[in-house]
mmCIF file of N, CA, C and O in Angstrom:
data_model
loop_
_atom_site.group_PDB
_atom_site.id
_atom_site.type_symbol
_atom_site.label_atom_id
_atom_site.label_comp_id
_atom_site.label_asym_id
_atom_site.label_seq_id
_atom_site.Cartn_x
_atom_site.Cartn_y
_atom_site.Cartn_z
ATOM 1 N N MET S 927 -9.333 -4.150 -17.109
ATOM 2 C CA MET S 927 -9.436 -2.759 -16.773
ATOM 3 C C MET S 927 -8.107 -2.469 -15.910
ATOM 4 O O MET S 927 -7.445 -3.200 -15.335
ATOM 5 N N TRP S 928 -7.981 -1.117 -16.037
ATOM 6 C CA TRP S 928 -6.708 -0.604 -15.419
ATOM 7 C C TRP S 928 -6.755 -0.743 -13.753
ATOM 8 O O TRP S 928 -5.826 -0.940 -13.074
ATOM 9 N N ARG S 929 -8.021 -0.787 -13.380
ATOM 10 C CA ARG S 929 -8.368 -0.905 -11.797
ATOM 11 C C ARG S 929 -7.860 -2.279 -11.337
ATOM 12 O O ARG S 929 -7.225 -2.327 -10.120
ATOM 13 N N GLU S 930 -8.073 -3.315 -11.987
ATOM 14 C CA GLU S 930 -7.772 -4.660 -11.517
ATOM 15 C C GLU S 930 -6.189 -4.844 -11.528
ATOM 16 O O GLU S 930 -5.643 -5.256 -10.550
ATOM 17 N N LYS S 931 -5.480 -4.246 -12.552
ATOM 18 C CA LYS S 931 -4.028 -4.258 -12.384
ATOM 19 C C LYS S 931 -3.435 -3.447 -11.271
ATOM 20 O O LYS S 931 -2.437 -3.741 -10.555
ATOM 21 N N ALA S 932 -4.052 -2.046 -11.201
ATOM 22 C CA ALA S 932 -3.843 -1.288 -10.019
ATOM 23 C C ALA S 932 -3.774 -1.967 -8.640
ATOM 24 O O ALA S 932 -3.105 -1.721 -7.807
ATOM 25 N N ILE S 933 -5.024 -2.741 -8.443
ATOM 26 C CA ILE S 933 -5.212 -3.455 -7.267
ATOM 27 C C ILE S 933 -4.074 -4.545 -7.062
ATOM 28 O O ILE S 933 -3.375 -4.448 -5.875
ATOM 29 N N LYS S 934 -3.912 -5.322 -8.130
ATOM 30 C CA LYS S 934 -2.926 -6.231 -7.872
ATOM 31 C C LYS S 934 -1.408 -5.752 -7.657
ATOM 32 O O LYS S 934 -0.831 -6.221 -6.537
ATOM 33 N N TRP S 935 -1.125 -4.824 -8.177
ATOM 34 C CA TRP S 935 0.157 -4.225 -7.912
ATOM 35 C C TRP S 935 0.117 -3.400 -6.698
ATOM 36 O O TRP S 935 1.202 -3.278 -6.030
ATOM 37 N N GLY S 936 -0.931 -2.876 -6.274
ATOM 38 C CA GLY S 936 -0.950 -2.223 -4.880
ATOM 39 C C GLY S 936 -0.793 -2.971 -3.795
ATOM 40 O O GLY S 936 -0.072 -2.788 -2.885
ATOM 41 N N TYR S 937 -1.456 -4.344 -4.028
ATOM 42 C CA TYR S 937 -1.240 -5.309 -3.028
ATOM 43 C C TYR S 937 0.445 -5.765 -2.753
ATOM 44 O O TYR S 937 0.861 -5.984 -1.642
ATOM 45 N N LEU S 938 0.894 -5.841 -3.897
ATOM 46 C CA LEU S 938 2.419 -6.212 -4.042
ATOM 47 C C LEU S 938 3.274 -5.066 -3.409
ATOM 48 O O LEU S 938 4.118 -5.381 -2.500
ATOM 49 N N ILE S 939 2.845 -3.762 -3.550
ATOM 50 C CA ILE S 939 3.683 -2.689 -3.080
ATOM 51 C C ILE S 939 3.342 -2.707 -1.602
ATOM 52 O O ILE S 939 4.419 -2.275 -0.791
ATOM 53 N N VAL S 940 2.057 -2.864 -1.153
ATOM 54 C CA VAL S 940 1.898 -2.795 0.282
ATOM 55 C C VAL S 940 2.837 -4.024 0.956
ATOM 56 O O VAL S 940 3.364 -3.675 2.043
ATOM 57 N N LEU S 941 2.762 -5.138 0.275
ATOM 58 C CA LEU S 941 3.352 -6.150 0.998
ATOM 59 C C LEU S 941 4.890 -5.958 1.010
ATOM 60 O O LEU S 941 5.564 -6.253 2.210
ATOM 61 N N LEU S 942 5.529 -5.549 -0.114
ATOM 62 C CA LEU S 942 6.862 -5.250 -0.020
ATOM 63 C C LEU S 942 7.222 -3.958 0.967
ATOM 64 O O LEU S 942 8.366 -4.186 1.736
ATOM 65 N N ASN S 943 6.512 -3.023 0.923
ATOM 66 C CA ASN S 943 6.760 -1.967 1.811
ATOM 67 C C ASN S 943 6.673 -2.359 3.379
ATOM 68 O O ASN S 943 7.444 -2.010 4.088
ATOM 69 N N ALA S 944 5.674 -3.136 3.622
ATOM 70 C CA ALA S 944 5.619 -3.667 5.154
ATOM 71 C C ALA S 944 6.555 -4.495 5.254
ATOM 72 O O ALA S 944 7.185 -4.527 6.374
ATOM 73 N N ALA S 945 7.142 -5.383 4.477
ATOM 74 C CA ALA S 945 8.326 -6.299 4.763
ATOM 75 C C ALA S 945 9.506 -5.471 4.892
ATOM 76 O O ALA S 945 10.460 -5.903 5.847
ATOM 77 N N ILE S 946 9.795 -4.584 4.123
ATOM 78 C CA ILE S 946 10.922 -3.642 4.136
ATOM 79 C C ILE S 946 10.947 -2.841 5.633
ATOM 80 O O ILE S 946 12.013 -2.742 6.405
ATOM 81 N N ALA S 947 9.585 -2.413 6.076
ATOM 82 C CA ALA S 947 9.543 -1.659 7.243
ATOM 83 C C ALA S 947 9.975 -2.674 8.550
ATOM 84 O O ALA S 947 10.622 -2.179 9.362
ATOM 85 N N VAL S 948 9.576 -3.726 8.322
ATOM 86 C CA VAL S 948 9.817 -4.618 9.476
ATOM 87 C C VAL S 948 11.224 -5.024 9.495
ATOM 88 O O VAL S 948 11.918 -5.122 10.526
ATOM 89 N N MET S 949 11.906 -5.306 8.446
ATOM 90 C CA MET S 949 13.316 -5.599 8.284
ATOM 91 C C MET S 949 13.977 -4.257 8.782
ATOM 92 O O MET S 949 15.059 -4.562 9.490
ATOM 93 N N ASN S 950 13.860 -3.217 8.525
ATOM 94 C CA ASN S 950 14.331 -1.893 8.908
ATOM 95 C C ASN S 950 14.155 -1.878 10.614
ATOM 96 O O ASN S 950 15.249 -1.331 11.196
ATOM 97 N N VAL S 951 13.271 -2.264 11.142
ATOM 98 C CA VAL S 951 13.249 -2.325 12.633
ATOM 99 C C VAL S 951 14.117 -3.173 13.141
ATOM 100 O O VAL S 951 14.949 -3.059 14.107
ATOM 101 N N GLY S 952 14.459 -4.570 12.475
ATOM 102 C CA GLY S 952 15.326 -5.319 13.028
ATOM 103 C C GLY S 952 16.662 -4.763 12.709
ATOM 104 O O GLY S 952 17.525 -4.842 13.750
ATOM 105 N N PHE S 953 17.008 -4.096 11.734
ATOM 106 C CA PHE S 953 18.292 -3.432 11.468
ATOM 107 C C PHE S 953 18.509 -2.321 12.475
ATOM 108 O O PHE S 953 19.573 -2.313 12.980
ATOM 109 N N GLY S 954 17.379 -1.675 12.849
ATOM 110 C CA GLY S 954 17.596 -0.521 13.761
ATOM 111 C C GLY S 954 17.953 -1.182 15.140
ATOM 112 O O GLY S 954 18.736 -0.607 15.905
ATOM 113 N N TYR S 955 17.476 -2.232 15.731
ATOM 114 C CA TYR S 955 17.580 -2.883 16.859
ATOM 115 C C TYR S 955 19.099 -3.447 16.832
ATOM 116 O O TYR S 955 19.782 -3.341 17.860
ATOM 117 N N GLY S 956 19.568 -4.125 15.772
ATOM 118 C CA GLY S 956 21.093 -4.477 15.703
ATOM 119 C C GLY S 956 21.817 -3.246 15.847
ATOM 120 O O GLY S 956 22.986 -3.336 16.456
ATOM 121 N N HIS S 957 21.557 -2.048 15.338
ATOM 122 C CA HIS S 957 22.403 -0.846 15.482
ATOM 123 C C HIS S 957 22.148 -0.384 16.957
ATOM 124 O O HIS S 957 23.308 0.176 17.515
ATOM 125 N N TYR S 958 21.026 -0.423 17.546
ATOM 126 C CA TYR S 958 20.750 -0.132 19.045
ATOM 127 C C TYR S 958 21.779 -0.930 19.915
ATOM 128 O O TYR S 958 22.493 -0.491 20.829
ATOM 129 N N VAL S 959 21.923 -2.374 19.458
ATOM 130 C CA VAL S 959 22.687 -3.170 20.423
ATOM 131 C C VAL S 959 24.226 -2.823 20.255
ATOM 132 O O VAL S 959 24.849 -2.898 21.103
ATOM 133 N N LYS S 960 24.550 -2.420 19.181
ATOM 134 C CA LYS S 960 25.954 -1.993 18.796
ATOM 135 C C LYS S 960 26.353 -0.640 19.394
ATOM 136 O O LYS S 960 27.480 -0.023 19.115
ATOM 137 N N HIS S 961 25.261 0.065 19.916
ATOM 138 C CA HIS S 961 25.455 1.452 20.208
ATOM 139 C C HIS S 961 25.745 2.431 19.012
ATOM 140 O O HIS S 961 26.548 3.449 19.179
ATOM 141 N N GLU S 962 25.108 2.258 17.837
ATOM 142 C CA GLU S 962 25.172 2.992 16.741
ATOM 143 C C GLU S 962 23.801 3.646 16.561
ATOM 144 O O GLU S 962 22.953 3.233 15.702
ATOM 145 N N TYR S 963 23.908 4.992 17.400
ATOM 146 C CA TYR S 963 22.558 5.459 17.390
ATOM 147 C C TYR S 963 22.043 6.330 16.345
ATOM 148 O O TYR S 963 21.014 6.413 15.942
ATOM 149 N N TRP S 964 23.080 6.930 15.370
ATOM 150 C CA TRP S 964 22.739 7.526 14.245
ATOM 151 C C TRP S 964 22.127 6.522 13.189
ATOM 152 O O TRP S 964 21.199 6.880 12.531
ATOM 153 N N THR S 965 22.605 5.616 13.063
ATOM 154 C CA THR S 965 22.188 4.571 11.873
ATOM 155 C C THR S 965 21.124 3.826 12.543
ATOM 156 O O THR S 965 20.071 3.554 11.624
ATOM 157 N N MET S 966 20.815 3.843 13.746
ATOM 158 C CA MET S 966 19.580 3.249 14.445
ATOM 159 C C MET S 966 18.436 4.175 14.012
ATOM 160 O O MET S 966 17.503 3.861 13.606
ATOM 161 N N ALA S 967 18.862 5.469 14.323
ATOM 162 C CA ALA S 967 17.609 6.622 13.952
ATOM 163 C C ALA S 967 17.321 6.667 12.359
ATOM 164 O O ALA S 967 16.184 6.673 12.099
ATOM 165 N N ILE S 968 18.361 6.291 11.589
ATOM 166 C CA ILE S 968 17.962 6.307 10.112
ATOM 167 C C ILE S 968 17.277 5.066 9.924
ATOM 168 O O ILE S 968 16.331 5.037 9.009
ATOM 169 N N SER S 969 17.546 3.940 10.314
ATOM 170 C CA SER S 969 16.808 2.631 10.030
ATOM 171 C C SER S 969 15.420 2.790 10.559
ATOM 172 O O SER S 969 14.491 2.350 9.844
ATOM 173 N N TRP S 970 15.158 3.301 11.799
ATOM 174 C CA TRP S 970 13.821 3.425 12.219
ATOM 175 C C TRP S 970 13.028 4.605 11.506
ATOM 176 O O TRP S 970 11.787 4.453 11.283
ATOM 177 N N GLY S 971 13.825 5.565 11.159
ATOM 178 C CA GLY S 971 13.094 6.494 10.120
ATOM 179 C C GLY S 971 12.692 5.922 8.892
ATOM 180 O O GLY S 971 11.399 6.262 8.454
ATOM 181 N N LEU S 972 13.453 5.227 8.486
ATOM 182 C CA LEU S 972 13.219 4.481 7.051
ATOM 183 C C LEU S 972 12.040 3.360 7.125
ATOM 184 O O LEU S 972 11.107 3.403 6.366
ATOM 185 N N SER S 973 11.988 2.880 8.482
ATOM 186 C CA SER S 973 11.011 1.964 8.747
ATOM 187 C C SER S 973 9.746 2.666 8.752
ATOM 188 O O SER S 973 8.559 2.405 8.391
ATOM 189 N N LEU S 974 9.611 3.916 9.533
ATOM 190 C CA LEU S 974 8.321 4.709 9.568
ATOM 191 C C LEU S 974 7.961 5.188 8.146
ATOM 192 O O LEU S 974 6.752 5.090 7.816
ATOM 193 N N MET S 975 8.760 5.586 7.330
ATOM 194 C CA MET S 975 8.582 5.930 5.996
ATOM 195 C C MET S 975 7.919 4.826 5.184
ATOM 196 O O MET S 975 6.868 4.938 4.450
ATOM 197 N N ASN S 976 8.666 3.639 5.213
ATOM 198 C CA ASN S 976 8.152 2.444 4.534
ATOM 199 C C ASN S 976 6.620 2.127 5.069
ATOM 200 O O ASN S 976 5.811 1.753 4.284
ATOM 201 N N GLY S 977 6.423 2.233 6.376
ATOM 202 C CA GLY S 977 5.134 1.869 6.910
ATOM 203 C C GLY S 977 3.992 2.827 6.512
ATOM 204 O O GLY S 977 3.082 2.376 6.237
ATOM 205 N N TRP S 978 4.621 4.123 6.427
ATOM 206 C CA TRP S 978 3.595 5.157 5.945
ATOM 207 C C TRP S 978 3.105 4.844 4.317
ATOM 208 O O TRP S 978 1.888 4.917 3.994
ATOM 209 N N VAL S 979 4.124 4.602 3.643
ATOM 210 C CA VAL S 979 3.991 4.358 2.153
ATOM 211 C C VAL S 979 2.977 3.090 2.015
ATOM 212 O O VAL S 979 2.057 2.978 1.269
ATOM 213 N N ALA S 980 3.243 1.988 2.893
ATOM 214 C CA ALA S 980 2.281 0.779 2.852
ATOM 215 C C ALA S 980 0.969 1.218 3.239
ATOM 216 O O ALA S 980 0.024 0.720 2.627
ATOM 217 N N TYR S 981 0.730 1.947 4.286
ATOM 218 C CA TYR S 981 -0.504 2.477 4.704
ATOM 219 C C TYR S 981 -1.286 3.329 3.543
ATOM 220 O O TYR S 981 -2.419 3.142 3.235
ATOM 221 N N TRP S 982 -0.509 4.096 2.900
ATOM 222 C CA TRP S 982 -1.024 5.034 1.821
ATOM 223 C C TRP S 982 -1.423 4.200 0.689
ATOM 224 O O TRP S 982 -2.482 4.461 0.341
ATOM 225 N N GLN S 983 -0.738 3.277 0.418
ATOM 226 C CA GLN S 983 -1.149 2.343 -0.778
ATOM 227 C C GLN S 983 -2.158 1.461 -0.566
ATOM 228 O O GLN S 983 -3.036 1.305 -1.363
ATOM 229 N N TRP S 984 -2.297 0.928 0.877
ATOM 230 C CA TRP S 984 -3.437 0.305 1.247
ATOM 231 C C TRP S 984 -4.777 1.189 1.017
ATOM 232 O O TRP S 984 -5.762 0.587 0.715
ATOM 233 N N THR S 985 -4.661 2.248 1.570
ATOM 234 C CA THR S 985 -5.892 3.180 1.417
ATOM 235 C C THR S 985 -6.241 3.369 -0.055
ATOM 236 O O THR S 985 -7.400 3.276 -0.599
ATOM 237 N N ASN S 986 -5.205 3.486 -1.046
ATOM 238 C CA ASN S 986 -5.468 3.643 -2.519
ATOM 239 C C ASN S 986 -5.973 2.248 -2.990
ATOM 240 O O ASN S 986 -6.837 2.186 -3.796
ATOM 241 N N VAL S 987 -5.561 1.109 -2.587
ATOM 242 C CA VAL S 987 -6.159 0.069 -2.932
ATOM 243 C C VAL S 987 -7.952 -0.226 -2.636
ATOM 244 O O VAL S 987 -8.492 -0.577 -3.404
ATOM 245 N N ARG S 988 -7.824 0.221 -1.238
ATOM 246 C CA ARG S 988 -9.283 0.162 -0.917
ATOM 247 C C ARG S 988 -10.247 1.147 -1.842
ATOM 248 O O ARG S 988 -11.338 0.703 -2.152
ATOM 249 N N LYS S 989 -9.685 2.186 -1.961
ATOM 250 C CA LYS S 989 -10.461 3.279 -2.965
ATOM 251 C C LYS S 989 -10.665 2.686 -4.243
ATOM 252 O O LYS S 989 -11.871 2.700 -4.787
ATOM 253 N N TYR S 990 -9.688 1.985 -4.865
ATOM 254 C CA TYR S 990 -9.754 1.518 -6.285
ATOM 255 C C TYR S 990 -10.833 0.266 -6.072
ATOM 256 O O TYR S 990 -11.625 0.066 -7.067
ATOM 257 N N LYS S 991 -10.863 -0.477 -5.087
ATOM 258 C CA LYS S 991 -11.857 -1.672 -5.011
ATOM 259 C C LYS S 991 -13.339 -1.103 -4.804
ATOM 260 O O LYS S 991 -14.133 -1.617 -5.365
ATOM 261 N N GLN S 992 -13.328 0.039 -4.137
ATOM 262 C CA GLN S 992 -14.792 0.658 -4.010
ATOM 263 C C GLN S 992 -15.130 1.152 -5.182
ATOM 264 O O GLN S 992 -16.315 1.207 -5.799
ATOM 265 N N GLU S 993 -14.221 1.998 -6.110
ATOM 266 C CA GLU S 993 -14.576 2.387 -7.469
ATOM 267 C C GLU S 993 -14.954 1.404 -8.281
ATOM 268 O O GLU S 993 -15.906 1.443 -9.042
ATOM 269 N N LEU S 994 -14.320 0.182 -8.407
ATOM 270 C CA LEU S 994 -14.650 -0.990 -9.214
ATOM 271 C C LEU S 994 -15.891 -1.489 -8.831
ATOM 272 O O LEU S 994 -16.799 -1.902 -9.828
ATOM 273 N N LYS S 995 -16.275 -1.615 -7.473
ATOM 274 C CA LYS S 995 -17.615 -2.204 -7.189
ATOM 275 C C LYS S 995 -18.638 -1.179 -7.466
ATOM 276 O O LYS S 995 -19.724 -1.713 -8.181
ATOM 277 N N GLU S 996 -18.521 0.096 -7.352
ATOM 278 C CA GLU S 996 -19.528 1.136 -7.771
ATOM 279 C C GLU S 996 -19.748 0.995 -9.271
ATOM 280 O O GLU S 996 -20.814 1.020 -9.915
ATOM 281 N N LEU S 997 -18.636 0.929 -9.996
ATOM 282 C CA LEU S 997 -18.592 0.819 -11.447
ATOM 283 C C LEU S 997 -19.432 -0.212 -11.980
ATOM 284 O O LEU S 997 -20.355 -0.376 -12.734
ATOM 285 N N MET S 998 -18.996 -1.587 -11.343
ATOM 286 C CA MET S 998 -19.684 -2.673 -11.715
ATOM 287 C C MET S 998 -21.394 -2.769 -11.214
ATOM 288 O O MET S 998 -22.135 -3.029 -12.231
ATOM 289 N N TRP S 999 -21.585 -2.044 -10.229
ATOM 290 C CA TRP S 999 -23.177 -2.134 -9.943
ATOM 291 C C TRP S 999 -23.838 -1.131 -10.798
ATOM 292 O O TRP S 999 -24.984 -1.350 -11.253
ATOM 293 N N LYS S 1000 -23.020 0.084 -11.121
ATOM 294 C CA LYS S 1000 -23.705 0.941 -12.047
ATOM 295 C C LYS S 1000 -23.996 0.220 -13.551
ATOM 296 O O LYS S 1000 -24.948 0.552 -14.186
ATOM 297 N N THR S 1001 -23.026 -0.624 -14.050
ATOM 298 C CA THR S 1001 -23.172 -1.299 -15.202
ATOM 299 C C THR S 1001 -24.113 -2.371 -15.116
ATOM 300 O O THR S 1001 -25.050 -2.335 -16.117
ATOM 301 N N LEU S 1002 -24.299 -3.008 -14.090
ATOM 302 C CA LEU S 1002 -25.280 -4.024 -13.982
ATOM 303 C C LEU S 1002 -26.777 -3.568 -13.746
ATOM 304 O O LEU S 1002 -27.652 -4.252 -14.278
ATOM 305 N N SER S 1003 -26.932 -2.315 -13.150
ATOM 306 C CA SER S 1003 -28.213 -1.930 -12.935
ATOM 307 C C SER S 1003 -28.640 -0.952 -14.043
ATOM 308 O O SER S 1003 -29.663 -0.639 -14.010
ATOM 309 N N SER S 1004 -27.801 -0.634 -15.114
ATOM 310 C CA SER S 1004 -28.379 0.156 -16.012
ATOM 311 C C SER S 1004 -29.030 -0.691 -17.287
ATOM 312 O O SER S 1004 -28.575 -1.835 -17.519
ATOM 313 N N PRO S 1005 -30.003 -0.034 -17.788
ATOM 314 C CA PRO S 1005 -30.676 -0.761 -18.751
ATOM 315 C C PRO S 1005 -29.645 -0.894 -20.112
ATOM 316 O O PRO S 1005 -28.849 -0.182 -20.353
ATOM 317 N N SER S 1006 -29.964 -1.881 -20.923
ATOM 318 C CA SER S 1006 -29.009 -2.210 -22.038
ATOM 319 C C SER S 1006 -29.010 -1.071 -23.151
ATOM 320 O O SER S 1006 -27.937 -0.953 -23.834
ATOM 321 N N GLU S 1007 -30.060 -0.168 -23.142
ATOM 322 C CA GLU S 1007 -30.155 0.754 -24.011
ATOM 323 C C GLU S 1007 -29.151 1.999 -23.773
ATOM 324 O O GLU S 1007 -28.692 2.725 -24.616
ATOM 325 N N VAL S 1008 -29.062 2.147 -22.343
ATOM 326 C CA VAL S 1008 -28.028 3.232 -21.877
ATOM 327 C C VAL S 1008 -26.496 2.780 -22.196
ATOM 328 O O VAL S 1008 -25.765 3.611 -22.511
ATOM 329 N N LEU S 1009 -26.252 1.547 -22.296
ATOM 330 C CA LEU S 1009 -24.964 1.123 -22.437
ATOM 331 C C LEU S 1009 -24.468 1.379 -23.807
ATOM 332 O O LEU S 1009 -23.158 1.123 -23.861
ATOM 333 N N ARG S 1010 -25.390 1.398 -24.757
ATOM 334 C CA ARG S 1010 -24.891 1.398 -26.283
ATOM 335 C C ARG S 1010 -24.314 2.754 -26.427
ATOM 336 O O ARG S 1010 -24.311 3.538 -26.123
#
């Protein structure tokens, strides 16, 4: 089903966006040490954006898992005549 693939890809997207967000925080700190405030602000802004995308995708993954669980219970609790 497409939900299982969406859940797997969603976890990958969450992981990558969270890793990029953490790396951007580190880059921003490096710019802060060098007194490059504009590039620091851009790095931290990108970090916030990637963190937001990771959170948004995490909520989508949770929604897909809940839909999959409801579909599974609906299928298992239905009589076999209804499923034909």
